[in-house]
Coordinates of C-alpha atoms (C1' of nucleotides) in Angstrom, one line a residue:
Chain A
X29 CA 0.0 0.0 0.0
X30 CA 1.2 3.5 -0.8
X31 CA 1.2 5.1 2.5
X32 CA 3.6 8.1 2.2
X33 CA 1.3 9.9 -0.3
X34 CA -1.6 9.9 2.2
X35 CA 0.5 11.1 5.1
X36 CA 1.9 14.5 6.1
X37 CA 5.6 14.8 5.4
X38 CA 7.9 14.4 8.4
X39 CA 8.5 17.4 10.6
X40 CA 12.1 17.0 11.6
X41 CA 11.5 18.6 15.0
X42 CA 9.4 15.5 15.8
X43 CA 10.9 12.1 16.6
X44 CA 10.5 9.4 13.9
X45 CA 8.3 7.3 16.2
X46 CA 6.0 10.3 16.7
X47 CA 5.8 10.9 13.0
X48 CA 4.8 7.3 12.4
X49 CA 2.4 7.3 15.3
X50 CA 0.6 10.5 14.2
X51 CA 0.5 9.2 10.6
X52 CA -1.0 5.9 11.5
X53 CA -3.5 7.7 13.7
X54 CA -4.5 9.9 10.8
X55 CA -4.9 6.9 8.5
X56 CA -7.1 5.2 11.1
X57 CA -9.2 8.2 11.9
X58 CA -9.8 9.1 8.3
X59 CA -11.1 5.6 7.6
X60 CA -8.1 4.8 5.4
X61 CA -7.6 1.5 7.3
X62 CA -10.4 -1.0 7.1
X63 CA -11.0 -3.7 9.7
X64 CA -9.1 -6.9 8.9
X65 CA -6.3 -5.2 6.9
X66 CA -2.9 -6.4 8.2
X67 CA 0.7 -5.2 8.3
X68 CA 4.1 -6.1 9.5
X69 CA 6.7 -4.0 11.3
X70 CA 9.1 -4.3 8.4
X71 CA 6.4 -3.5 5.9
X72 CA 5.4 -0.3 7.6
X73 CA 9.0 0.6 8.2
X74 CA 9.7 0.3 4.4
X75 CA 6.7 2.4 3.6
X76 CA 7.9 5.2 5.9
X77 CA 11.5 4.9 5.0
X78 CA 12.6 4.4 8.6
X79 CA 13.9 1.4 10.6
X80 CA 11.7 -0.9 12.4
X81 CA 12.4 0.7 15.8
X82 CA 10.1 3.8 15.5
X83 CA 7.5 1.6 13.9
X84 CA 7.6 -0.8 16.8
X85 CA 7.1 2.0 19.3
X86 CA 4.2 3.6 17.3
X87 CA 2.4 0.3 16.5
X88 CA 2.8 -1.0 20.0
X89 CA 1.3 2.2 21.4
X90 CA -1.7 1.8 19.1
X91 CA -2.0 -1.8 20.1
X92 CA -2.1 -0.8 23.8
X93 CA -4.7 1.8 22.9
X94 CA -6.9 -0.9 21.3
X95 CA -6.7 0.6 17.9
X96 CA -4.6 -2.2 16.4
X97 CA -4.3 -5.9 17.3
X98 CA -1.3 -8.2 17.2
X99 CA -2.8 -11.3 15.7
X100 CA -1.6 -14.7 16.8
X101 CA -0.3 -15.0 13.2
X102 CA 2.4 -12.4 13.9
X103 CA 0.7 -9.7 12.0
X104 CA -0.6 -6.3 13.0
X105 CA -4.2 -6.0 12.1
X106 CA -7.0 -3.4 12.4
X107 CA -9.4 -4.9 15.0
X108 CA -12.8 -6.3 13.9
X109 CA -15.8 -4.8 15.5
X110 CA -18.0 -7.0 17.8
X111 CA -21.4 -6.2 19.3
X112 CA -20.1 -6.1 22.9
X113 CA -17.2 -3.8 21.9
X114 CA -19.6 -1.6 20.0
X115 CA -22.0 -1.4 23.0
X116 CA -19.2 -0.4 25.3
X117 CA -17.8 2.2 22.9
X118 CA -21.3 3.7 22.6
X119 CA -21.8 3.9 26.3
X120 CA -18.4 5.4 26.9
X121 CA -18.9 8.0 24.2
X122 CA -22.3 8.9 25.5
X123 CA -21.0 9.3 29.0
X124 CA -17.8 11.1 28.3
X125 CA -18.1 13.2 25.2
X126 CA -21.0 15.4 26.1
X127 CA -19.3 16.1 29.4
X128 CA -16.1 16.8 27.6
X129 CA -17.9 19.3 25.3
X130 CA -19.4 20.9 28.4
X131 CA -15.9 21.4 29.9
X132 CA -14.7 23.0 26.7
X133 CA -17.6 25.4 26.1
X134 CA -16.2 28.3 28.0
X135 CA -12.9 28.1 26.1
X136 CA -14.4 28.4 22.7
X137 CA -13.7 31.9 21.4
X138 CA -15.2 33.5 18.3
X139 CA -12.3 32.4 16.2
X140 CA -12.8 28.8 17.0
X141 CA -16.6 29.2 16.6
X142 CA -16.1 30.4 13.1
X143 CA -13.8 27.5 12.4
X144 CA -16.5 25.1 13.6
X145 CA -19.1 26.8 11.4
X146 CA -16.8 26.4 8.5
X147 CA -16.1 22.7 9.2
X148 CA -19.8 22.1 9.4
X149 CA -20.3 23.8 6.1
X150 CA -17.7 21.4 4.5
X151 CA -19.5 18.6 6.3
X152 CA -22.8 19.5 4.7
X153 CA -21.2 19.5 1.3
X154 CA -19.7 16.1 1.9
X155 CA -23.1 14.7 2.9
X156 CA -24.8 16.2 -0.1
X157 CA -22.3 14.7 -2.5
X158 CA -22.1 11.4 -0.6
X159 CA -18.3 11.8 0.0
X160 CA -17.8 9.4 2.8
X161 CA -14.1 10.1 3.3
X162 CA -14.7 13.8 3.7
X163 CA -17.6 13.2 5.9
X164 CA -15.5 11.2 8.4
X165 CA -12.7 13.7 8.3
X166 CA -14.9 16.8 8.9
X167 CA -17.0 15.0 11.5
X168 CA -13.8 14.2 13.4
X169 CA -12.6 17.8 13.0
X170 CA -16.0 19.2 14.3
X171 CA -16.1 17.0 17.4
X172 CA -12.5 17.5 18.4
X173 CA -12.6 21.2 17.4
X174 CA -14.9 21.5 20.3
X175 CA -13.2 19.0 22.7
X176 CA -9.7 20.4 22.2
X177 CA -10.7 23.9 23.2
X178 CA -10.8 22.7 26.8
X179 CA -7.5 20.8 26.7
X180 CA -8.7 18.2 29.2
X181 CA -5.7 16.2 30.3
X182 CA -7.5 13.0 31.0
X183 CA -10.7 12.9 29.1
X184 CA -9.4 14.2 25.8
X185 CA -6.8 11.4 25.3
X186 CA -9.3 8.9 26.5
X187 CA -12.0 9.9 24.0
X188 CA -9.4 9.9 21.3
X189 CA -8.7 6.2 21.9
X190 CA -12.5 5.6 21.5
X191 CA -12.4 7.2 18.1
X192 CA -9.4 5.2 17.1
X193 CA -11.4 2.1 17.9
X194 CA -14.6 2.7 15.9
X195 CA -13.3 4.9 13.0
X196 CA -12.2 2.0 10.8
X197 CA -15.6 0.4 11.3
X198 CA -17.3 3.7 10.5
X199 CA -15.7 3.7 7.1
X200 CA -17.1 0.3 6.1
X201 CA -20.6 1.0 7.3
X202 CA -20.8 4.5 5.8
X203 CA -19.7 3.0 2.5
X204 CA -22.8 0.8 2.6
X205 CA -25.4 2.9 4.3
X206 CA -24.4 6.2 2.6
X207 CA -24.5 9.5 4.2
X208 CA -28.0 10.6 3.1
X209 CA -29.8 9.4 6.2
X210 CA -27.6 11.3 8.7
X211 CA -29.4 14.0 10.5
X212 CA -27.3 17.0 11.6
X213 CA -27.2 17.9 15.3
X214 CA -24.2 20.0 14.7
X215 CA -26.4 23.0 14.0
X216 CA -28.0 22.9 17.4
X217 CA -24.5 22.4 18.9
X218 CA -23.3 25.6 17.2
X219 CA -26.3 27.5 18.4
X220 CA -25.7 26.2 22.0
X221 CA -22.1 27.5 21.7
X222 CA -23.2 30.9 20.5
X223 CA -25.6 31.1 23.5
X224 CA -23.0 29.7 25.9
X225 CA -25.7 27.2 26.9
X226 CA -24.0 24.3 28.5
X227 CA -27.0 22.1 28.9
X228 CA -28.1 22.6 25.2
X229 CA -24.6 21.7 24.0
X230 CA -24.5 18.6 26.1
X231 CA -27.9 17.5 24.7
X232 CA -26.9 18.2 21.2
X233 CA -23.7 16.2 21.5
X234 CA -25.6 13.4 23.1
X235 CA -28.1 13.3 20.3
X236 CA -25.5 13.4 17.7
X237 CA -23.5 10.6 19.1
X238 CA -26.6 8.5 19.8
X239 CA -27.9 8.9 16.3
X240 CA -24.5 8.2 14.7
X241 CA -23.9 5.1 16.8
X242 CA -27.4 3.7 16.3
X243 CA -26.9 4.0 12.5
X244 CA -23.7 2.1 12.9
X245 CA -25.4 -0.5 15.1
X246 CA -28.0 -1.3 12.4
X247 CA -25.2 -2.1 10.0
X248 CA -23.5 -4.3 12.5
X249 CA -26.6 -6.5 12.7
X250 CA -27.0 -7.1 9.0
Chain B
X12 CA 15.6 1.0 44.3
X13 CA 15.4 -2.7 44.8
X14 CA 12.6 -3.6 42.5
X15 CA 13.1 -7.3 41.8
X16 CA 12.1 -8.2 45.4
X17 CA 8.8 -6.5 45.1
X18 CA 7.9 -8.1 41.8
X19 CA 6.7 -11.5 40.7
X20 CA 9.4 -13.6 39.1
X21 CA 9.4 -13.9 35.4
X22 CA 7.1 -16.4 33.7
X23 CA 9.2 -17.5 30.8
X24 CA 6.1 -18.1 28.7
X25 CA 5.7 -14.3 28.7
X26 CA 7.8 -11.9 26.7
X27 CA 10.3 -9.8 28.6
X28 CA 8.4 -6.6 27.8
X29 CA 5.2 -8.0 29.2
X30 CA 6.9 -9.1 32.3
X31 CA 8.3 -5.6 32.8
X32 CA 5.0 -4.0 32.0
X33 CA 3.0 -6.2 34.4
X34 CA 5.6 -5.6 37.1
X35 CA 5.6 -1.8 36.6
X36 CA 1.8 -1.9 36.7
X37 CA 1.8 -3.8 39.9
X38 CA 4.2 -1.4 41.5
X39 CA 2.1 1.6 40.4
X40 CA -1.2 0.1 41.5
X41 CA 0.1 -1.0 44.8
X42 CA 1.2 2.5 45.6
X43 CA 4.9 1.5 45.5
X44 CA 5.7 4.4 43.2
X45 CA 5.1 7.8 44.6
X46 CA 4.4 10.9 42.4
X47 CA 7.6 12.6 41.4
X48 CA 9.8 9.6 41.6
X49 CA 11.9 9.2 38.5
X50 CA 13.7 6.6 36.5
X51 CA 15.8 6.0 33.4
X52 CA 15.4 3.2 30.8
X53 CA 18.9 1.9 31.6
X54 CA 18.2 2.0 35.4
X55 CA 15.0 0.0 35.1
X56 CA 16.7 -2.4 32.7
X57 CA 19.5 -3.1 35.2
X58 CA 16.9 -3.6 38.0
X59 CA 15.1 -6.2 35.9
X60 CA 18.2 -7.7 34.4
X61 CA 17.1 -7.2 30.9
X62 CA 18.2 -5.0 28.0
X63 CA 16.7 -1.6 27.5
X64 CA 14.5 -2.8 24.7
X65 CA 11.7 -4.5 26.7
X66 CA 11.9 -1.6 29.2
X67 CA 11.4 0.9 26.4
X68 CA 8.3 -0.9 25.2
X69 CA 6.8 -1.3 28.7
X70 CA 7.6 2.3 29.8
X71 CA 6.4 3.8 26.5
X72 CA 3.2 2.0 26.9
X73 CA 2.7 3.3 30.4
X74 CA 3.5 6.8 29.2
X75 CA 0.9 6.5 26.4
X76 CA -1.6 5.4 29.1
X77 CA -0.9 8.4 31.2
X78 CA 0.5 6.5 34.1
X79 CA 4.1 7.7 33.5
X80 CA 5.5 10.9 32.1
X81 CA 8.6 11.5 30.0
X82 CA 9.9 14.7 31.6
X83 CA 11.7 17.3 29.5
X84 CA 14.8 16.4 31.5
X85 CA 15.0 13.0 29.9
X86 CA 13.6 11.1 32.8
X87 CA 10.6 8.9 33.3
X88 CA 8.5 10.1 36.1
X89 CA 5.3 9.2 37.9
X90 CA 2.9 12.0 37.1
X91 CA 2.0 14.6 39.7
X92 CA -1.7 15.0 40.4
X93 CA -3.5 18.3 39.5
X94 CA -6.9 19.5 40.3
X95 CA -8.2 19.3 36.7
X96 CA -6.7 15.8 36.2
X97 CA -8.3 14.7 39.4
X98 CA -11.8 16.1 38.5
X99 CA -11.7 14.3 35.2
X100 CA -10.6 11.1 36.7
X101 CA -13.4 11.4 39.2
X102 CA -16.0 12.0 36.6
X103 CA -14.7 9.2 34.4
X104 CA -14.7 6.8 37.3
X105 CA -18.2 7.7 38.4
X106 CA -19.6 7.3 34.8
X107 CA -17.8 4.1 33.8
X108 CA -17.1 2.0 36.9
X109 CA -20.7 1.6 38.2
X110 CA -21.8 0.7 34.6
X111 CA -18.9 -1.7 34.3
X112 CA -20.0 -3.4 37.6
X113 CA -23.5 -3.7 36.3
X114 CA -22.2 -5.4 33.1
X115 CA -20.3 -7.9 35.3
X116 CA -23.0 -8.7 37.8
X117 CA -24.5 -11.6 35.9
X118 CA -21.1 -13.2 35.5
X119 CA -20.3 -13.3 39.2
X120 CA -20.7 -16.9 40.3
X121 CA -20.7 -18.1 43.9
X122 CA -17.0 -18.9 43.8
X123 CA -16.1 -15.3 42.8
X124 CA -18.6 -14.0 45.4
X125 CA -16.8 -15.9 48.1
X126 CA -13.5 -14.5 46.8
X127 CA -14.9 -11.0 47.1
X128 CA -16.2 -11.6 50.6
X129 CA -12.7 -12.8 51.6
X130 CA -11.0 -9.8 50.0
X131 CA -13.3 -7.5 51.9
X132 CA -12.4 -9.3 55.1
X133 CA -8.8 -8.6 54.4
X134 CA -9.7 -5.1 53.6
X135 CA -11.4 -4.6 56.9
X136 CA -8.4 -5.9 58.7
X137 CA -6.1 -3.5 56.8
X138 CA -8.3 -0.6 57.8
X139 CA -8.4 -1.6 61.4
X140 CA -4.7 -1.9 61.6
X141 CA -4.1 1.2 59.5
X142 CA -2.1 -0.8 56.9
X143 CA -2.2 1.5 53.9
X144 CA -0.4 -0.7 51.5
X145 CA -2.7 -3.6 52.1
X146 CA -5.7 -1.3 51.9
X147 CA -4.7 -0.2 48.4
X148 CA -4.0 -3.7 47.3
X149 CA -7.3 -5.2 48.6
X150 CA -9.4 -2.3 47.4
X151 CA -8.0 -2.8 43.9
X152 CA -8.6 -6.5 44.1
X153 CA -12.2 -6.0 45.3
X154 CA -13.1 -3.6 42.5
X155 CA -11.5 -5.5 39.7
X156 CA -12.7 -8.8 41.2
X157 CA -16.1 -7.5 40.2
X158 CA -15.2 -5.7 37.0
X159 CA -13.2 -8.6 35.5
X160 CA -16.1 -11.0 35.9
X161 CA -17.6 -9.4 32.8
X162 CA -14.4 -9.3 30.7
X163 CA -15.6 -6.1 29.0
X164 CA -13.2 -5.6 26.1
X165 CA -13.3 -1.8 26.0
X166 CA -14.4 -0.5 29.4
X167 CA -12.2 -2.8 31.5
X168 CA -8.8 -1.7 30.0
X169 CA -10.1 1.9 30.0
X170 CA -10.9 1.8 33.7
X171 CA -7.6 0.1 34.4
X172 CA -5.8 3.2 32.9
X173 CA -7.7 5.4 35.3
X174 CA -6.5 3.4 38.3
X175 CA -3.0 3.6 37.0
X176 CA -3.3 7.3 37.0
X177 CA -4.6 8.0 40.5
X178 CA -3.1 5.0 42.4
X179 CA 0.3 6.7 43.1
X180 CA -1.5 9.7 44.4
X181 CA -3.8 7.5 46.6
X182 CA -0.7 6.3 48.4
X183 CA 0.5 9.7 49.5
X184 CA -2.9 10.8 50.6
X185 CA -3.7 7.7 52.5
X186 CA -0.4 8.0 54.3
X187 CA -1.5 11.3 55.6
X188 CA -5.2 11.0 56.1
X189 CA -5.0 7.4 57.4
X190 CA -7.6 4.8 56.8
X191 CA -9.8 5.3 59.8
X192 CA -12.3 7.7 58.2
X193 CA -13.1 5.4 55.3
X194 CA -16.6 4.1 55.2
X195 CA -17.2 0.8 53.6
X196 CA -19.7 0.6 50.8
X197 CA -18.4 -2.8 49.9
X198 CA -20.8 -4.5 52.2
X199 CA -23.8 -3.1 50.3
X200 CA -22.1 -4.1 47.0
X201 CA -21.8 -7.7 48.3
X202 CA -25.4 -7.7 49.3
X203 CA -26.4 -6.4 45.9
X204 CA -24.4 -9.1 44.2
X205 CA -26.1 -11.8 46.4
X206 CA -29.5 -10.4 45.4
X207 CA -28.5 -10.0 41.7
X208 CA -29.8 -6.4 42.2
X209 CA -28.2 -4.4 39.4
X210 CA -29.4 -1.0 40.5
X211 CA -28.3 -1.6 44.1
X212 CA -24.8 -2.6 42.9
X213 CA -24.5 0.4 40.7
X214 CA -25.5 2.7 43.6
X215 CA -23.1 1.0 46.0
X216 CA -20.2 1.3 43.5
X217 CA -21.1 4.9 42.9
X218 CA -21.1 5.8 46.5
X219 CA -17.9 4.0 47.2
X220 CA -16.1 5.8 44.4
X221 CA -17.6 9.1 45.3
X222 CA -16.6 8.9 48.9
X223 CA -13.1 7.7 48.2
X224 CA -12.5 10.4 45.6
X225 CA -13.9 13.1 47.8
X226 CA -11.5 12.1 50.6
X227 CA -8.7 12.3 48.1
X228 CA -9.9 15.7 47.0
X229 CA -9.7 17.1 50.5
X230 CA -6.1 16.2 50.7
X231 CA -5.4 17.7 47.3
X232 CA -6.5 21.1 48.5
X233 CA -4.3 21.2 51.6
Chain C
dA24 C1' -5.8 -33.3 -8.1
dT25 C1' -5.1 -33.6 -3.1
dT26 C1' -2.6 -34.3 0.9
dA27 C1' 1.7 -34.8 3.6
dT28 C1' 6.3 -33.5 4.4
dT29 C1' 10.3 -30.8 4.0
dA30 C1' 12.9 -26.6 2.9
dA31 C1' 13.1 -21.6 2.5
dT32 C1' 11.5 -17.3 3.9
dT33 C1' 9.6 -13.9 6.9
dT34 C1' 8.2 -12.6 11.4
dG35 C1' 8.5 -10.3 16.2
dT36 C1' 11.7 -10.1 20.0
dG37 C1' 15.6 -8.7 22.4
dA38 C1' 20.5 -7.2 22.5
dT39 C1' 24.0 -4.1 21.1
dC40 C1' 26.0 -0.1 19.0
dA41 C1' 26.4 4.8 17.4
dC42 C1' 25.2 9.4 18.1
dA43 C1' 23.5 13.9 19.3
dA44 C1' 21.6 16.3 23.0
dA45 C1' 21.1 17.0 27.7
dT46 C1' 22.9 16.5 32.4
dA47 C1' 26.3 16.3 35.8
dT48 C1' 31.0 17.2 37.2
dG49 C1' 35.0 19.7 37.8
dA50 C1' 38.2 23.4 37.2
dT51 C1' 39.0 28.2 37.1
dA52 C1' 38.4 33.0 38.1
dG53 C1' 36.3 36.6 40.7
Chain D
dC28 C1' 32.2 31.1 48.9
dT29 C1' 29.9 32.0 44.3
dA30 C1' 29.5 32.1 39.5
dT31 C1' 31.2 30.7 34.9
dC32 C1' 32.8 27.8 31.6
dA33 C1' 34.9 23.6 29.7
dT34 C1' 34.9 18.7 30.1
dA35 C1' 33.1 14.1 31.0
dT36 C1' 29.2 11.3 31.7
dT37 C1' 24.6 9.7 31.0
dT38 C1' 20.4 10.0 28.5
dG39 C1' 16.7 8.7 24.8
dT40 C1' 16.6 7.6 19.9
dG41 C1' 17.2 5.0 16.0
dA42 C1' 19.7 1.5 13.2
dT43 C1' 21.4 -3.1 12.8
dC44 C1' 22.1 -7.8 14.0
dA45 C1' 21.1 -12.6 15.8
dC46 C1' 17.7 -15.9 16.7
dA47 C1' 13.8 -18.9 17.5
dA48 C1' 9.3 -19.4 16.1
dA49 C1' 5.9 -19.2 12.7
dT50 C1' 4.4 -18.9 8.0
dT51 C1' 4.8 -19.8 3.2
dA52 C1' 6.7 -22.3 -0.7
dA53 C1' 8.1 -26.2 -2.8
dT54 C1' 8.5 -31.0 -3.2
dA55 C1' 7.1 -35.7 -2.9
dA56 C1' 3.6 -39.3 -2.3
dT57 C1' -0.7 -41.2 -2.8

DNA sequence: ATTATTAATTTGTGATCACAAATATGATAG
DNA sequence: CTATCATATTTGTGATCACAAATTAATAAT
């Protein structure tokens, strides 16, 4: 697989392992990796043009975060989704993400608000044109554009690991179900931010997550 | 620091990095590591009698889980607690752990129940004698003795990372505040398990976590 | 054609080495 | 005694190598 073309070039201020880690995260979160796909340390190392060392550190980290699996066949794979995994991811997201948004609310300035509005515009366009890859990308940017405003030291990294776990699955399902059926709770989230209404923001995020996850759940039971 | 004496001997079926990881986890969760203490890869490697490679993998994993920090001074340290970290850990625990206990309830057989009763007995003794180290150990065993019954693939590892984060801090505070003031919601949890009463178990766990974390919070504000 | 057996290749793991950057140490000057 | 600078040591990082275990390919047998 041609990986380098889909990845940001290396910033030499960053360590090699961080570059590889960030790149793999980006590939996972953008739905580029599909469940079941498998790699080897040496294969990834060749793709990135580095030795196996930084790849081992990056991949092992993703394995410990649950985003990747080390199969018993000595291969690194993107985990398959199961019903119990999905149910727990849904519960964790519903508990943590609205709260995280609430924590971030007071740190969202007008510049960030405009950024969110712009992201949501791109999101609408992706939906109308059925562009699944862009949909996933802008949906991530919207959610974490809110969450990252608060820079929560515990919940933010935690929620990020949840997204690393379901994003590959998201890609498959969206490819089948399409993006037409998705409602858009982002508008009410933006209104809540404008009004500095914490409760309304929490409700909007909750509804958005619930609807998105239930759509995924339907596809899981096909 | 003499580490090997406080750690289980290596099971040769396990990889070296897993042995080191499990051992470091045990040391953190038992309160053996106090916030601020610092290490180097080579130092840990010498203590365990292995090369730096498995130590790098184990320590980097703990760093990515938030249990350890890589300081800007090139040292691996046990993270200091801050108020915002603490608040987020408290919220995450209160949201996730009672739910996790609820998921596990139906998988707790009589053998495990007896184990829990026995652990709680040891816990009472530790409280009555003011043995902080044992208190931490048996409290962990009690909680995870419940949680692990359900083998939840997402929530269980997630909650474990929360414990890795606050356990070192727990040790310090318990050393100051003592164990006398701690109430014991474990009894009502055991009753709820006997009755297969999910709601009662969730409430008991919630109260237990809330009380424990509020005691810690008082010490944080001294 | 299908299965069983052997050989060849590839894999993750752990150890070792080189290296730049950071830290600690020591000497020197005020 | 304190501050400053040069030197020596230690650090994390990344590359390379050895090796056993596992996978894959190739061969032989039915």
